[in-house]
CSV table of N, CA and C in Angstrom, one decimal:
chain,number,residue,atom,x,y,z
J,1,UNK,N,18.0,-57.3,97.6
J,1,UNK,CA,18.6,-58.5,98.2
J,1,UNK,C,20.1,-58.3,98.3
J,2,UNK,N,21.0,-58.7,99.0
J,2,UNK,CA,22.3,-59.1,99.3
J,2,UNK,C,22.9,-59.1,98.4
J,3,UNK,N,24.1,-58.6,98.2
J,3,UNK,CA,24.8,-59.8,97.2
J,3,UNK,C,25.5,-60.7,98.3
J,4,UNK,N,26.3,-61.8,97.1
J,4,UNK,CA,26.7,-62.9,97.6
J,4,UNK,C,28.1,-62.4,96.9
J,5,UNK,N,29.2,-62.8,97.8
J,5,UNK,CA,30.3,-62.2,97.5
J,5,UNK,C,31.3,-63.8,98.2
J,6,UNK,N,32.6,-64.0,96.4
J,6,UNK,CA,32.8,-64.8,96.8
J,6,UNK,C,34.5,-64.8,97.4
J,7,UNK,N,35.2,-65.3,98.5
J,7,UNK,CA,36.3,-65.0,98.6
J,7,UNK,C,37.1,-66.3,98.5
J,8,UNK,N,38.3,-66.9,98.7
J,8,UNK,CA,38.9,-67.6,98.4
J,8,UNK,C,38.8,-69.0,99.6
J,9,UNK,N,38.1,-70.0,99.2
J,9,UNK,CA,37.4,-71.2,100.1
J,9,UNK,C,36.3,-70.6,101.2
J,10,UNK,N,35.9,-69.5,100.8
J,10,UNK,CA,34.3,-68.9,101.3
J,10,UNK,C,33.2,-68.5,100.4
J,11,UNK,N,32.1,-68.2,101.1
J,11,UNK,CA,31.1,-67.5,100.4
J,11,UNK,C,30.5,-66.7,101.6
J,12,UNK,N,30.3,-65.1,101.1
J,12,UNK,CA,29.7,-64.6,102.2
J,12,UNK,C,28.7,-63.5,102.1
J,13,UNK,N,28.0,-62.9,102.6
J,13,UNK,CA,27.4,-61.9,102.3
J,13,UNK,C,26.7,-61.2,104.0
J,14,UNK,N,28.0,-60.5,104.3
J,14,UNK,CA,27.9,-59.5,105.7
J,14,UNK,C,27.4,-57.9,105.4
J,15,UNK,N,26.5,-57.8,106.5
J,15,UNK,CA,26.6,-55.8,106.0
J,15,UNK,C,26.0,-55.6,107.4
J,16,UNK,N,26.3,-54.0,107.9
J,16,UNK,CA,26.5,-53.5,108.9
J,16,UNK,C,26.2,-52.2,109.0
J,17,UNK,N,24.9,-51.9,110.0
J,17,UNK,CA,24.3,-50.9,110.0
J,17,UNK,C,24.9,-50.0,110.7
J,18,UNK,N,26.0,-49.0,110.9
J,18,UNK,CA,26.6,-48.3,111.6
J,18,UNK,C,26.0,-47.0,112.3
J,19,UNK,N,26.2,-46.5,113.5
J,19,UNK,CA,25.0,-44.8,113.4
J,19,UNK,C,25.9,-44.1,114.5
J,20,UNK,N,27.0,-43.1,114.3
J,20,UNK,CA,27.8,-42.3,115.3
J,20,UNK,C,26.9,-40.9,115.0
J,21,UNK,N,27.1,-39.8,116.2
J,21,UNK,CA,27.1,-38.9,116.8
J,21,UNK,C,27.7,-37.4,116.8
J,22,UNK,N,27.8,-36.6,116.4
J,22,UNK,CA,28.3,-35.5,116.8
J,22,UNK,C,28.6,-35.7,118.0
J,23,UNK,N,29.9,-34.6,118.5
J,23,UNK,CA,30.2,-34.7,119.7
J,23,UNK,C,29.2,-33.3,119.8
J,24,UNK,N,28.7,-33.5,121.5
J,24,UNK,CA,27.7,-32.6,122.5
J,24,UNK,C,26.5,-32.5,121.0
J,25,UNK,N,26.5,-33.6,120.5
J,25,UNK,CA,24.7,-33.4,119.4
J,25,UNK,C,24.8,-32.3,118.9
J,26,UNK,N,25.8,-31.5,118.0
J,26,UNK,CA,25.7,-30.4,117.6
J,26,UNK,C,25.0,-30.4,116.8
J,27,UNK,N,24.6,-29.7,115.9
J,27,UNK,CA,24.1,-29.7,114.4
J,27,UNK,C,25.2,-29.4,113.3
J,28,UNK,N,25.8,-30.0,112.8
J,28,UNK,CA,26.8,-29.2,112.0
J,28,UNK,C,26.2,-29.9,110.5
J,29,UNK,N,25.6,-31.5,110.5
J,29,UNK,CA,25.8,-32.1,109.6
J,29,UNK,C,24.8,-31.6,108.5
J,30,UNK,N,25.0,-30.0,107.5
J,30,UNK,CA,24.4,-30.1,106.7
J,30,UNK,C,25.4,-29.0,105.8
J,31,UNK,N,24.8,-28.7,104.6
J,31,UNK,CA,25.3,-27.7,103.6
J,31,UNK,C,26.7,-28.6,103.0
J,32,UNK,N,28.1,-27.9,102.9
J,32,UNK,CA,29.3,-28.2,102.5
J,32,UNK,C,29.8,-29.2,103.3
J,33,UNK,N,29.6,-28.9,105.1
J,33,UNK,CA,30.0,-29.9,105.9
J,33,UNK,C,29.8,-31.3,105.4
J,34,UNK,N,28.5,-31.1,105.3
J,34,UNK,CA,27.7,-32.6,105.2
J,34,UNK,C,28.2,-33.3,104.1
J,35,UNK,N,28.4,-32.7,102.6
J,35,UNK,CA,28.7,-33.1,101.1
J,35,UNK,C,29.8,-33.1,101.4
J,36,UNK,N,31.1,-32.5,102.0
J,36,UNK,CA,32.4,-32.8,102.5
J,36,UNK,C,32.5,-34.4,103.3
J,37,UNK,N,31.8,-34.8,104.4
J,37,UNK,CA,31.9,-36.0,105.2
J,37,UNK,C,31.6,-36.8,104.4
J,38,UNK,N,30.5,-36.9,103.9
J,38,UNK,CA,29.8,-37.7,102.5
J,38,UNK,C,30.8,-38.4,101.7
J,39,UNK,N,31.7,-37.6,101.1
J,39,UNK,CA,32.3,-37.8,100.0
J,39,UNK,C,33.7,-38.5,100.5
J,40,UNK,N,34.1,-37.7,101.7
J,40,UNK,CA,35.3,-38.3,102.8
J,40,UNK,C,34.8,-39.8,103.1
J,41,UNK,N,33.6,-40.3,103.7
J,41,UNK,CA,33.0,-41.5,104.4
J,41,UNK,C,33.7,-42.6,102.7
J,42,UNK,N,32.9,-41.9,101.9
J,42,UNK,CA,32.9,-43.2,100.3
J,42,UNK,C,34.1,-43.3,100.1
J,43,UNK,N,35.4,-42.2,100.1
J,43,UNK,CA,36.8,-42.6,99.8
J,43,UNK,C,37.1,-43.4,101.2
J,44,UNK,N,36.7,-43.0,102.2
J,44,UNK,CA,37.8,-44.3,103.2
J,44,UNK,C,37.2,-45.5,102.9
J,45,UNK,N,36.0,-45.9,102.5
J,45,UNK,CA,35.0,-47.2,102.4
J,45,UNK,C,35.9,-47.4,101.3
J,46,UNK,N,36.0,-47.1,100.4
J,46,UNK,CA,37.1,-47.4,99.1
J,46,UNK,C,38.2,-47.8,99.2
J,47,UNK,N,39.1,-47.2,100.2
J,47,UNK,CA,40.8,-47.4,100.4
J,47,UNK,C,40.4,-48.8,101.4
J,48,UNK,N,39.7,-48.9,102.3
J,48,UNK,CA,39.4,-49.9,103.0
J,48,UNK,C,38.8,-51.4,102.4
J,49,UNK,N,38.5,-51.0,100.7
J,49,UNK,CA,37.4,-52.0,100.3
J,49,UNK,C,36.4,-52.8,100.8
J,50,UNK,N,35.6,-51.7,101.5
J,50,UNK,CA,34.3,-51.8,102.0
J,50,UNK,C,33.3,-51.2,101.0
J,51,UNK,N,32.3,-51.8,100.5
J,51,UNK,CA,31.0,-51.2,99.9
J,51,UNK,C,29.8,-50.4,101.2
J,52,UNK,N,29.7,-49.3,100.0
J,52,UNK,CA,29.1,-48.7,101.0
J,52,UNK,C,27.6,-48.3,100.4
J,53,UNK,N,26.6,-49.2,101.0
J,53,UNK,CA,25.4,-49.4,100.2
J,53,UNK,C,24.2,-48.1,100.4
J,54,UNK,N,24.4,-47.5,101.6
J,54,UNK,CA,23.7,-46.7,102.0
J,54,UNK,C,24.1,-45.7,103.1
J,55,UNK,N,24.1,-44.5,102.7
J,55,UNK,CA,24.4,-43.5,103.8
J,55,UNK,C,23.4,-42.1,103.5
J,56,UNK,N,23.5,-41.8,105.4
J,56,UNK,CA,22.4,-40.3,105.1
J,56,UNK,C,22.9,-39.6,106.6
J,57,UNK,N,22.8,-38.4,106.9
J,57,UNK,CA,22.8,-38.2,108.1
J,57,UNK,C,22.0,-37.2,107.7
J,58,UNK,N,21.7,-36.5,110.1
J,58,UNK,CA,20.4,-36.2,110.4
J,58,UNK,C,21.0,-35.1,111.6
J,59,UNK,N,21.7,-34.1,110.7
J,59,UNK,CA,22.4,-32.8,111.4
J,59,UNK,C,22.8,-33.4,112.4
J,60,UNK,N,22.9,-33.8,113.4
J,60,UNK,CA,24.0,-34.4,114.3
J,60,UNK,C,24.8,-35.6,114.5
J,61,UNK,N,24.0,-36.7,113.5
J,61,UNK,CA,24.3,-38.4,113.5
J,61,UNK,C,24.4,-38.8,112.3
J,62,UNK,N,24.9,-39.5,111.8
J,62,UNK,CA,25.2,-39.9,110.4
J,62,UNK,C,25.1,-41.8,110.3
J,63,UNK,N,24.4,-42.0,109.7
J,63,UNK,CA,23.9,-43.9,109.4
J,63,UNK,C,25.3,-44.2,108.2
J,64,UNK,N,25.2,-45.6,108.3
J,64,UNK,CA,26.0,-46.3,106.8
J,64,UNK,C,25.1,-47.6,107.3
J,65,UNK,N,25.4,-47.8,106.0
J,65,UNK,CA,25.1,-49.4,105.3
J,65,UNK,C,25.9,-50.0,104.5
J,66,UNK,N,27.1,-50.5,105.6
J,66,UNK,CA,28.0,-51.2,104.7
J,66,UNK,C,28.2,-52.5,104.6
J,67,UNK,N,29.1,-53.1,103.6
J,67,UNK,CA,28.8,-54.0,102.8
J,67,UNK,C,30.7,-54.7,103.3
J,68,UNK,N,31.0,-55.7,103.6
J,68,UNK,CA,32.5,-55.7,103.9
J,68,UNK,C,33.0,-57.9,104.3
J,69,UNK,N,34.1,-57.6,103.8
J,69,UNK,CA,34.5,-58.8,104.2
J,69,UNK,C,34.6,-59.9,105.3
J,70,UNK,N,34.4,-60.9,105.7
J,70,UNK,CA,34.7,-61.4,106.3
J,70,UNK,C,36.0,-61.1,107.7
J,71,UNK,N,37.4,-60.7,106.8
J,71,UNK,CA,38.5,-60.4,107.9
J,71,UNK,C,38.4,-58.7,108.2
J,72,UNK,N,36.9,-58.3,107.7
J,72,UNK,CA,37.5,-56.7,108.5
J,72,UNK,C,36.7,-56.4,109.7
J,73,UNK,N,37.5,-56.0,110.6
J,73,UNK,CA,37.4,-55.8,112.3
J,73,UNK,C,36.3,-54.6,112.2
J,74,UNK,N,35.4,-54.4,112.4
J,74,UNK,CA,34.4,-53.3,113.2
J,74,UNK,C,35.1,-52.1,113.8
J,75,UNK,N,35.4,-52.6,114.5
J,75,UNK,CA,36.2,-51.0,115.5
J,75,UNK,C,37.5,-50.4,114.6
J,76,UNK,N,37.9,-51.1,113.9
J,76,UNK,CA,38.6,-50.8,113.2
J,76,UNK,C,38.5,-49.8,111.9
J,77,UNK,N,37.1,-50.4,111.4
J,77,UNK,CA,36.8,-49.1,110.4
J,77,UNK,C,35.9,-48.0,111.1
J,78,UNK,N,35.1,-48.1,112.1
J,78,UNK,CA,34.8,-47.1,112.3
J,78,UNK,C,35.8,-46.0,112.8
J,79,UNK,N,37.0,-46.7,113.2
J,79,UNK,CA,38.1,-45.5,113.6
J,79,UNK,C,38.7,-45.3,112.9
J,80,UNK,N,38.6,-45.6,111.5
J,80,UNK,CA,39.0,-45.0,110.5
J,80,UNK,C,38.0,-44.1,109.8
J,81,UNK,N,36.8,-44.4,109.8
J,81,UNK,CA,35.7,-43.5,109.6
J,81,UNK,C,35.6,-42.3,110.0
J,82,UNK,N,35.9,-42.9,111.7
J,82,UNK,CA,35.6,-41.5,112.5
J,82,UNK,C,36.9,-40.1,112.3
J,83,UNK,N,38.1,-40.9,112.5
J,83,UNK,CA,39.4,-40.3,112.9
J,83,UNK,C,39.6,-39.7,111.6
J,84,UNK,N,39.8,-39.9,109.9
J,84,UNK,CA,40.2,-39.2,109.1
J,84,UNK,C,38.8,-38.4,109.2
J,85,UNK,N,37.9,-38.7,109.0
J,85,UNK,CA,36.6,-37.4,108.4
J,85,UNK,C,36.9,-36.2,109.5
J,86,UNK,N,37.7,-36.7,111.1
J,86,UNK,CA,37.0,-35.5,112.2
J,86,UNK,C,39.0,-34.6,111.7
J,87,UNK,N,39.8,-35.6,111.5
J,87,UNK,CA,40.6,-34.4,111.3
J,87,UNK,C,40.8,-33.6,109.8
J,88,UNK,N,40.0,-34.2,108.8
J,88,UNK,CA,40.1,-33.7,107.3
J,88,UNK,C,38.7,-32.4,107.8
J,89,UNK,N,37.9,-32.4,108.4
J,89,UNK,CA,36.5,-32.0,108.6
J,89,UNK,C,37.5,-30.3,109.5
J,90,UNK,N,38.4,-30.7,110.6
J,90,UNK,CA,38.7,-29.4,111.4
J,90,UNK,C,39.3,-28.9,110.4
J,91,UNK,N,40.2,-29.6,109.5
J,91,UNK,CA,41.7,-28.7,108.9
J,91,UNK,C,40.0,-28.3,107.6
J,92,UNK,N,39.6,-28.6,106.8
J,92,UNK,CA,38.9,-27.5,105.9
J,92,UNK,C,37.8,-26.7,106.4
J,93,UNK,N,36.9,-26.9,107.8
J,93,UNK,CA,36.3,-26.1,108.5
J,93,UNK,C,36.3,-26.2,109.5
J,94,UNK,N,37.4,-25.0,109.8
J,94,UNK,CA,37.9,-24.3,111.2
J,94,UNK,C,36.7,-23.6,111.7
J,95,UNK,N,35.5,-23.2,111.2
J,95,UNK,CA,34.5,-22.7,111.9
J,95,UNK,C,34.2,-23.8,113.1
J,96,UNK,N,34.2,-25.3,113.0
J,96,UNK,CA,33.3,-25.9,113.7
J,96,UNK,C,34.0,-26.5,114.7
J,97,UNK,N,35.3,-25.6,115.2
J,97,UNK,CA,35.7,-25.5,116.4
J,97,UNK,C,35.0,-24.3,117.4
J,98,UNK,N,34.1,-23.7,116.9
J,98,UNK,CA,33.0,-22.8,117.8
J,98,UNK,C,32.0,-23.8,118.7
J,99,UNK,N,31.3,-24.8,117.5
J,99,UNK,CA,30.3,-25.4,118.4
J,99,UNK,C,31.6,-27.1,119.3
J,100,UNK,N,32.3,-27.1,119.1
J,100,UNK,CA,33.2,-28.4,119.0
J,100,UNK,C,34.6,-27.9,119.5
J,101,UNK,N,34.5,-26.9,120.5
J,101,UNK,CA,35.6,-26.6,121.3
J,101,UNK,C,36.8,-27.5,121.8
J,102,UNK,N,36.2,-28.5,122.3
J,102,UNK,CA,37.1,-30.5,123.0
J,102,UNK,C,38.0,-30.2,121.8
J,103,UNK,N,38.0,-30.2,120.4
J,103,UNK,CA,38.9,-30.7,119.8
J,103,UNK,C,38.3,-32.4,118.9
J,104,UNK,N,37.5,-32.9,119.4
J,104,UNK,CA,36.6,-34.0,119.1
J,104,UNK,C,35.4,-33.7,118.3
J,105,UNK,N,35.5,-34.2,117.1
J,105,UNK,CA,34.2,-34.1,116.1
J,105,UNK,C,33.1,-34.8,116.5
J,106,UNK,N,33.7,-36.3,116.3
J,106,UNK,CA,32.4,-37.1,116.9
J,106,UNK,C,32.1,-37.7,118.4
J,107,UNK,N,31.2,-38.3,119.0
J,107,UNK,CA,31.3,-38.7,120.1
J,107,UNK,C,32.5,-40.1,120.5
J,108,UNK,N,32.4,-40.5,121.2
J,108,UNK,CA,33.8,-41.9,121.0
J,108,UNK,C,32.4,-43.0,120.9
J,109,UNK,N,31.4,-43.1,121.4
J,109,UNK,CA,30.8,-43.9,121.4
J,109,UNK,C,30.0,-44.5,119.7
J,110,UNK,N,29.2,-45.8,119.5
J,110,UNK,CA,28.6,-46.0,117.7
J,110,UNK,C,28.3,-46.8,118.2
J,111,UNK,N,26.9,-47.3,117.2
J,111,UNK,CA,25.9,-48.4,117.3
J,111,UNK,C,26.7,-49.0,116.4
J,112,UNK,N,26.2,-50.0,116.3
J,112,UNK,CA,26.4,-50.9,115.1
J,112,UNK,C,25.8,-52.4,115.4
J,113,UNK,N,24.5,-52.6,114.2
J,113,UNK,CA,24.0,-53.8,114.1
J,113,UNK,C,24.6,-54.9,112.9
J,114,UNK,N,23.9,-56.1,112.5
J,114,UNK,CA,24.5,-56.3,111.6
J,114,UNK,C,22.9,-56.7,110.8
J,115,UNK,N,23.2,-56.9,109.6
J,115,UNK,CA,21.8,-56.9,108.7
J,115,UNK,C,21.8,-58.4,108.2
J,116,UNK,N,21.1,-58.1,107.7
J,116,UNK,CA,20.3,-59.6,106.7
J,116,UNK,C,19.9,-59.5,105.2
J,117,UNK,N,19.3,-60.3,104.4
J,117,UNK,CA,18.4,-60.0,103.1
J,117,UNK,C,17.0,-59.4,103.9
J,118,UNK,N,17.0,-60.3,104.9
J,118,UNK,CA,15.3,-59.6,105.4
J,118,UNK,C,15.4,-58.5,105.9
J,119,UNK,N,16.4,-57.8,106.7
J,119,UNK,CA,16.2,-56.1,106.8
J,119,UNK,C,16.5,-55.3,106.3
J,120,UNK,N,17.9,-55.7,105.2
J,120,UNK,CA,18.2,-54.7,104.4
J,120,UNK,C,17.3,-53.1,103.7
J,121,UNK,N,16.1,-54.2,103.1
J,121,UNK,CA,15.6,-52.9,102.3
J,121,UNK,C,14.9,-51.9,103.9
J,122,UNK,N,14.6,-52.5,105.0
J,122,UNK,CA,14.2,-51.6,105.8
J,122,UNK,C,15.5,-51.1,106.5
J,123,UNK,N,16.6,-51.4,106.1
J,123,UNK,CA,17.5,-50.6,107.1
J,123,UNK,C,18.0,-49.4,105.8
J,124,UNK,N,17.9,-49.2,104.8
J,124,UNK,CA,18.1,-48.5,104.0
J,124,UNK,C,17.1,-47.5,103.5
J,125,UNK,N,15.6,-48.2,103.6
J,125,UNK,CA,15.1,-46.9,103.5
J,125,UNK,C,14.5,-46.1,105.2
J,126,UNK,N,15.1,-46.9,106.0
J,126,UNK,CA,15.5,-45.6,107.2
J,126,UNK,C,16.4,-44.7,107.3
J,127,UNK,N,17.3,-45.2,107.0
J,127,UNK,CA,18.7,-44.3,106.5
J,127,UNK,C,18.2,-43.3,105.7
J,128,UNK,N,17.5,-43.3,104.4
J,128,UNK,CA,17.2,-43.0,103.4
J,128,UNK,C,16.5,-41.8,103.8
J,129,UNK,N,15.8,-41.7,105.0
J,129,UNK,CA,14.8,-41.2,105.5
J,129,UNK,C,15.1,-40.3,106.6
J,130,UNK,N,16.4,-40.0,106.8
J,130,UNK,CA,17.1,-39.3,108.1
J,130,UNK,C,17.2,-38.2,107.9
J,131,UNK,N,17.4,-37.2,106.8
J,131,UNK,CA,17.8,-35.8,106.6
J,131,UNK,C,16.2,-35.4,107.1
J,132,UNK,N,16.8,-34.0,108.1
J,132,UNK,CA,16.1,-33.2,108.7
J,132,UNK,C,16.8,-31.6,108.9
J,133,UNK,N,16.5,-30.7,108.9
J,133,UNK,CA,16.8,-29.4,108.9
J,133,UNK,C,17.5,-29.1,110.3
J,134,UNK,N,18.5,-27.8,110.4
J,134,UNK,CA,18.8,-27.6,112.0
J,134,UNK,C,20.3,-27.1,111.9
J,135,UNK,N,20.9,-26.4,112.6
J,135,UNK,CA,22.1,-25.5,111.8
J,135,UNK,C,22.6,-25.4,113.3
J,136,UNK,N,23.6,-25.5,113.5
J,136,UNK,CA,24.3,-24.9,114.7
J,136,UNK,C,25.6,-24.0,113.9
J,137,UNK,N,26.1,-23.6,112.8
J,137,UNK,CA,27.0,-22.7,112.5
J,137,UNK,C,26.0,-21.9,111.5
J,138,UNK,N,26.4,-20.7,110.9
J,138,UNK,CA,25.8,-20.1,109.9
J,138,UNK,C,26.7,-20.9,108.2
J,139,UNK,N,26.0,-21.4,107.2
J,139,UNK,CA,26.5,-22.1,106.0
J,139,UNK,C,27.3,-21.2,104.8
J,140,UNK,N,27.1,-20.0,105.6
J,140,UNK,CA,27.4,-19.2,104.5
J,140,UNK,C,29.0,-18.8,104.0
């Protein structure tokens, strides 16, 4: 279930199923990459104070399940999502300017739904359920 999260003359309880892309659907998202973006995704959810209930990706796409305030703008964290992970992601692996030539990590385009108590546990154990095998650089 939800929590209920209380702010100052509100009560609320928002979360937001997010799902971006590799740019040209590469495969990059697995090995160091992947535990690299992972750990990048939870510190910006942190500096941003967003909870981040659920995340998994699926060698080219990466899900969240986050958890967030009332005054935070959508497009706003995803471009924070996107923009620090794609330039922390080139500056520590310069290999994945081979499959990722543009200079662009991810696509410009993101889904984004919003959840409930009644989807949550199904939107998390889909997420939960996304890692799949598939390599477009060598991990070694």
């Amino acid at each position: 279930m939800s929590e209920v999260y209380y702010g100052r003359g509100y009560v609320y309880s928002i979360q937001y199923h997010l799902v971006w892309c590799v740019k040209y659907r590469q495969d990059i998202l697995y090995g160091k990459i992947d535990t690299d973006v992972k750990n990048l995704l939870k510190q910006i959810a942190r500096d941003h104070d967003v909870k981040m209930v659920e995340m998994e990706s699926d060698k080219d796409h990466i899900h969240l399940l986050i958890a967030c305030k009332p005054q935070h703008y959508i497009p706003n964290l995803v471009k924070a999502f996107k923009g620090v992970s794609a330039r922390f992601l080139f500056k520590e692996h310069p290999e994945l300017k081979k499959c990722l030539w543009g200079g662009h990590l991810w696509n410009p385009s993101y889904f984004v739904a919003t959840g409930s108590e009644n989807t949550e546990e199904q939107i998390r154990t889909y997420i939960k359920n996304q890692k799949k095998r598939g390599k477009c650089i060598d991990s070694t």
